[in-house]
mmCIF file of C-alpha atoms in Angstrom:
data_model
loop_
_atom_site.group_PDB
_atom_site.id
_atom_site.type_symbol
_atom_site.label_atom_id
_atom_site.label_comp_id
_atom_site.label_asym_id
_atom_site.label_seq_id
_atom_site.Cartn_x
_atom_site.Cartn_y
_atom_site.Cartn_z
ATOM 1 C CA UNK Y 1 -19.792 -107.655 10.888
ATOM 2 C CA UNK Y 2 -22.764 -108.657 8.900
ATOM 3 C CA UNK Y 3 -25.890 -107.366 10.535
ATOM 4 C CA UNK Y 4 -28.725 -109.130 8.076
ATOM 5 C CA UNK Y 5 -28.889 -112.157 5.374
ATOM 6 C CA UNK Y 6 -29.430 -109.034 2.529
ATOM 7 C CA UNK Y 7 -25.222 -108.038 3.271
ATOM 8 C CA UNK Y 8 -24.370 -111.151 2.656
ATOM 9 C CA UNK Y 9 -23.431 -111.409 -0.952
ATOM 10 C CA UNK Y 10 -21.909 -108.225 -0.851
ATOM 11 C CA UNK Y 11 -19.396 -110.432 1.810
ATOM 12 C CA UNK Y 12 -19.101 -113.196 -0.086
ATOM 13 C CA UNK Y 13 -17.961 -110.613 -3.054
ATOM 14 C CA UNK Y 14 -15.525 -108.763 -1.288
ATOM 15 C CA UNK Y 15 -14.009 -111.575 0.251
ATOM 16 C CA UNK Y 16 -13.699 -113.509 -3.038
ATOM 17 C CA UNK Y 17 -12.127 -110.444 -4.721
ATOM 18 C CA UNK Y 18 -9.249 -110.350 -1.716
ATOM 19 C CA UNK Y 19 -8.619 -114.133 -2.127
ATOM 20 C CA UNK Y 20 -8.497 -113.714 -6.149
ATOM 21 C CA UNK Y 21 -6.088 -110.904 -5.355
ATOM 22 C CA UNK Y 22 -3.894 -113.057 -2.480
ATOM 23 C CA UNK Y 23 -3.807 -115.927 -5.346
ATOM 24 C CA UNK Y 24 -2.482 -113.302 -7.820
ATOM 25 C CA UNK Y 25 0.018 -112.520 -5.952
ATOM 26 C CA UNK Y 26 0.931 -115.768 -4.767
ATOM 27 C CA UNK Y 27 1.135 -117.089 -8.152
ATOM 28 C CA UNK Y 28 3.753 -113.381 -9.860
ATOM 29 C CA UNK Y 29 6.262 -114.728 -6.295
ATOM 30 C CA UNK Y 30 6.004 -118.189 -7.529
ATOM 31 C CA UNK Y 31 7.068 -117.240 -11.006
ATOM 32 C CA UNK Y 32 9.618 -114.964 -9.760
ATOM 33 C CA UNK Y 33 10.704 -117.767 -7.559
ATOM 34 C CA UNK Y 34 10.976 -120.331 -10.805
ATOM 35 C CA UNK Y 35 13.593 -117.734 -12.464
ATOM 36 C CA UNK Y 36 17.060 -118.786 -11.894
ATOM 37 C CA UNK Y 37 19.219 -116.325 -10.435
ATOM 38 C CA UNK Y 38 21.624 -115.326 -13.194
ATOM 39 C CA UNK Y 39 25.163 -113.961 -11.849
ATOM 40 C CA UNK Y 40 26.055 -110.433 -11.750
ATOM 41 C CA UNK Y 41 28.957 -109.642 -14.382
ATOM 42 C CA UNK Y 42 31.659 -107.137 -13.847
ATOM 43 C CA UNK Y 43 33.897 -105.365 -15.540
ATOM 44 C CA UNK Y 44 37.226 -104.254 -14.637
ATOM 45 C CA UNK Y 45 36.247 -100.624 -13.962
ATOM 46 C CA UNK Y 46 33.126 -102.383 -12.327
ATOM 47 C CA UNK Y 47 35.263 -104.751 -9.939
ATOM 48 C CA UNK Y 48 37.477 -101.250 -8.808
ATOM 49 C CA UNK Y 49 34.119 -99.521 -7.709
ATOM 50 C CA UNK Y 50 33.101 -102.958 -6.043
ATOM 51 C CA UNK Y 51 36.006 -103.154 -3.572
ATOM 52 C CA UNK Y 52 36.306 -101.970 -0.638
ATOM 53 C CA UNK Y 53 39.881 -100.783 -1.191
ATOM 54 C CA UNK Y 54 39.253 -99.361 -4.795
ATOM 55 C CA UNK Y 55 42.425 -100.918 -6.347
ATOM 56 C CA UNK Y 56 43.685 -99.389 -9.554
ATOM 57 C CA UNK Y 57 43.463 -101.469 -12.656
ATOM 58 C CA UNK Y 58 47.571 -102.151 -12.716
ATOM 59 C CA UNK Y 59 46.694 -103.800 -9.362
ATOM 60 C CA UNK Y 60 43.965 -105.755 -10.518
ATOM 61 C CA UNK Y 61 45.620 -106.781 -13.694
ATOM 62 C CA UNK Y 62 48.420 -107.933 -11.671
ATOM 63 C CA UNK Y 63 46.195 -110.557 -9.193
ATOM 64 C CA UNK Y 64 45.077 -111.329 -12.330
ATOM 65 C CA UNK Y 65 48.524 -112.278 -13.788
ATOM 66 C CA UNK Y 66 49.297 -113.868 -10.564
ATOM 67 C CA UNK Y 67 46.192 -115.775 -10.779
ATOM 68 C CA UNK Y 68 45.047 -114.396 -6.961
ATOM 69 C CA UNK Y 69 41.739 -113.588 -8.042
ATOM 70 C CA UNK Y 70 38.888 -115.127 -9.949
ATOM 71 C CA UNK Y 71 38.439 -114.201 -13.569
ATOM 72 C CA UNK Y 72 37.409 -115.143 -16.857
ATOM 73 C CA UNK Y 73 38.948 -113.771 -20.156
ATOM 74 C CA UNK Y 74 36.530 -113.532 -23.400
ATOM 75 C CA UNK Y 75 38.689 -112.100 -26.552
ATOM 76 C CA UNK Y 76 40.494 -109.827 -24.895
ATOM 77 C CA UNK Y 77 38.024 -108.660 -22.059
ATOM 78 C CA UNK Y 78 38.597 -109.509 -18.319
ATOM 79 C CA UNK Y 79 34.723 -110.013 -16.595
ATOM 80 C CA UNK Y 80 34.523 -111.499 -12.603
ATOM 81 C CA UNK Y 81 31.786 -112.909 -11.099
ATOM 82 C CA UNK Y 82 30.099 -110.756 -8.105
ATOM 83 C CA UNK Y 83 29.584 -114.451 -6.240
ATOM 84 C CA UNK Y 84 32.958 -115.259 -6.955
ATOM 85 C CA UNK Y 85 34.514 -112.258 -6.212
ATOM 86 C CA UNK Y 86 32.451 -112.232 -2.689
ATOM 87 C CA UNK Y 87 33.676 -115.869 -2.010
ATOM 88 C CA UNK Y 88 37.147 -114.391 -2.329
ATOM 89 C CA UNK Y 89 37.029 -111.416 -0.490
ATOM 90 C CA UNK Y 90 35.709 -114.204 2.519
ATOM 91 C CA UNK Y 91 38.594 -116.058 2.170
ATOM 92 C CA UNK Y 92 41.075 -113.555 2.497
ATOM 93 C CA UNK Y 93 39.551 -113.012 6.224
ATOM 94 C CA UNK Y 94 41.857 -112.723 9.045
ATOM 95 C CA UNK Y 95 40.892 -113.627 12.117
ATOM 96 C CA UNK Y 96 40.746 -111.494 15.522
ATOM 97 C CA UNK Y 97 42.889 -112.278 18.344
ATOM 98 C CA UNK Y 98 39.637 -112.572 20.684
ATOM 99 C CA UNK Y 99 38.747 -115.305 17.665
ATOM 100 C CA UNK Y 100 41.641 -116.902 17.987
ATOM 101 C CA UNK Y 101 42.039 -117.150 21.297
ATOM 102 C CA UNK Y 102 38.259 -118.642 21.713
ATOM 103 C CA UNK Y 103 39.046 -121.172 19.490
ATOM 104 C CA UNK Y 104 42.125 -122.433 21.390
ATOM 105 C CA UNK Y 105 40.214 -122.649 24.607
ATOM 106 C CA UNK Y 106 37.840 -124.661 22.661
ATOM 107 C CA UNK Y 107 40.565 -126.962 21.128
ATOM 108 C CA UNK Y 108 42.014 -127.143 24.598
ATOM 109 C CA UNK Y 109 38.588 -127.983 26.217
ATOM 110 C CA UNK Y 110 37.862 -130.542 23.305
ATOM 111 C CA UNK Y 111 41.239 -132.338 23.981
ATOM 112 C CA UNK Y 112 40.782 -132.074 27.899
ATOM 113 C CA UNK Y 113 37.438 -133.549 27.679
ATOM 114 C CA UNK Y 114 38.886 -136.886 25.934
ATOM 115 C CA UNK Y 115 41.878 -137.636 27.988
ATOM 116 C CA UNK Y 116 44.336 -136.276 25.148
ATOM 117 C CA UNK Y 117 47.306 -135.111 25.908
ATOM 118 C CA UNK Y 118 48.074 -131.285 24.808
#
């Protein structure tokens, strides 16, 4: 707390160097913020250590020849997308029996609650 007028403009100082500093950073997060977020490339050897399961490369070679997994060939180079790769690891999720079985009672309650017939 300021205890006399002659403190003052040492205040004022030190509060005008914290906002200059708040406005810094304020404007680097902006910036960073602005920056599009590019995708995260993979190779083959990169996509094995990315799984959970660590398949071997004849494995992943052969999703790829079956066309079960995202990919993109350049020459003769196999890359994958980390968000595309994550969106296909979601989809392969099976769902729990206690899932399942909530979502039934929910259908039935739904169909119950309009006078449908089961």
């Amino acid at each position: 707390m300021i205890s006399n007028l002659e403190e003052m403009p040492q205040a004022l100082n030190y509060l005008i160097s914290k906002v200059e500093s708040l406005e810094e950073m304020v404007n680097e997060l902006s910036i960073q913020k602005d920056v599009p977020e590019q995708p995260e490339w993979m190779n083959i050897d990169d996509l094995r250590q990315y799984l959970p399961s660590h398949p071997a490369k004849q494995t992943i070679y052969g999703w790829v020849n079956d066309k079960l997994i995202p990919y993109y060939k350049t020459s003769k180079k196999l890359t994958f997308k980390k968000s595309e790769i994550d969106d296909w690891l979601h989809q392969g999720h099976r769902k729990s029996t206690e899932e399942l079985q909530r979502e039934a009672g929910e259908f039935i309650n739904r169909k119950k609650m309009k006078g449908g017939k089961l």
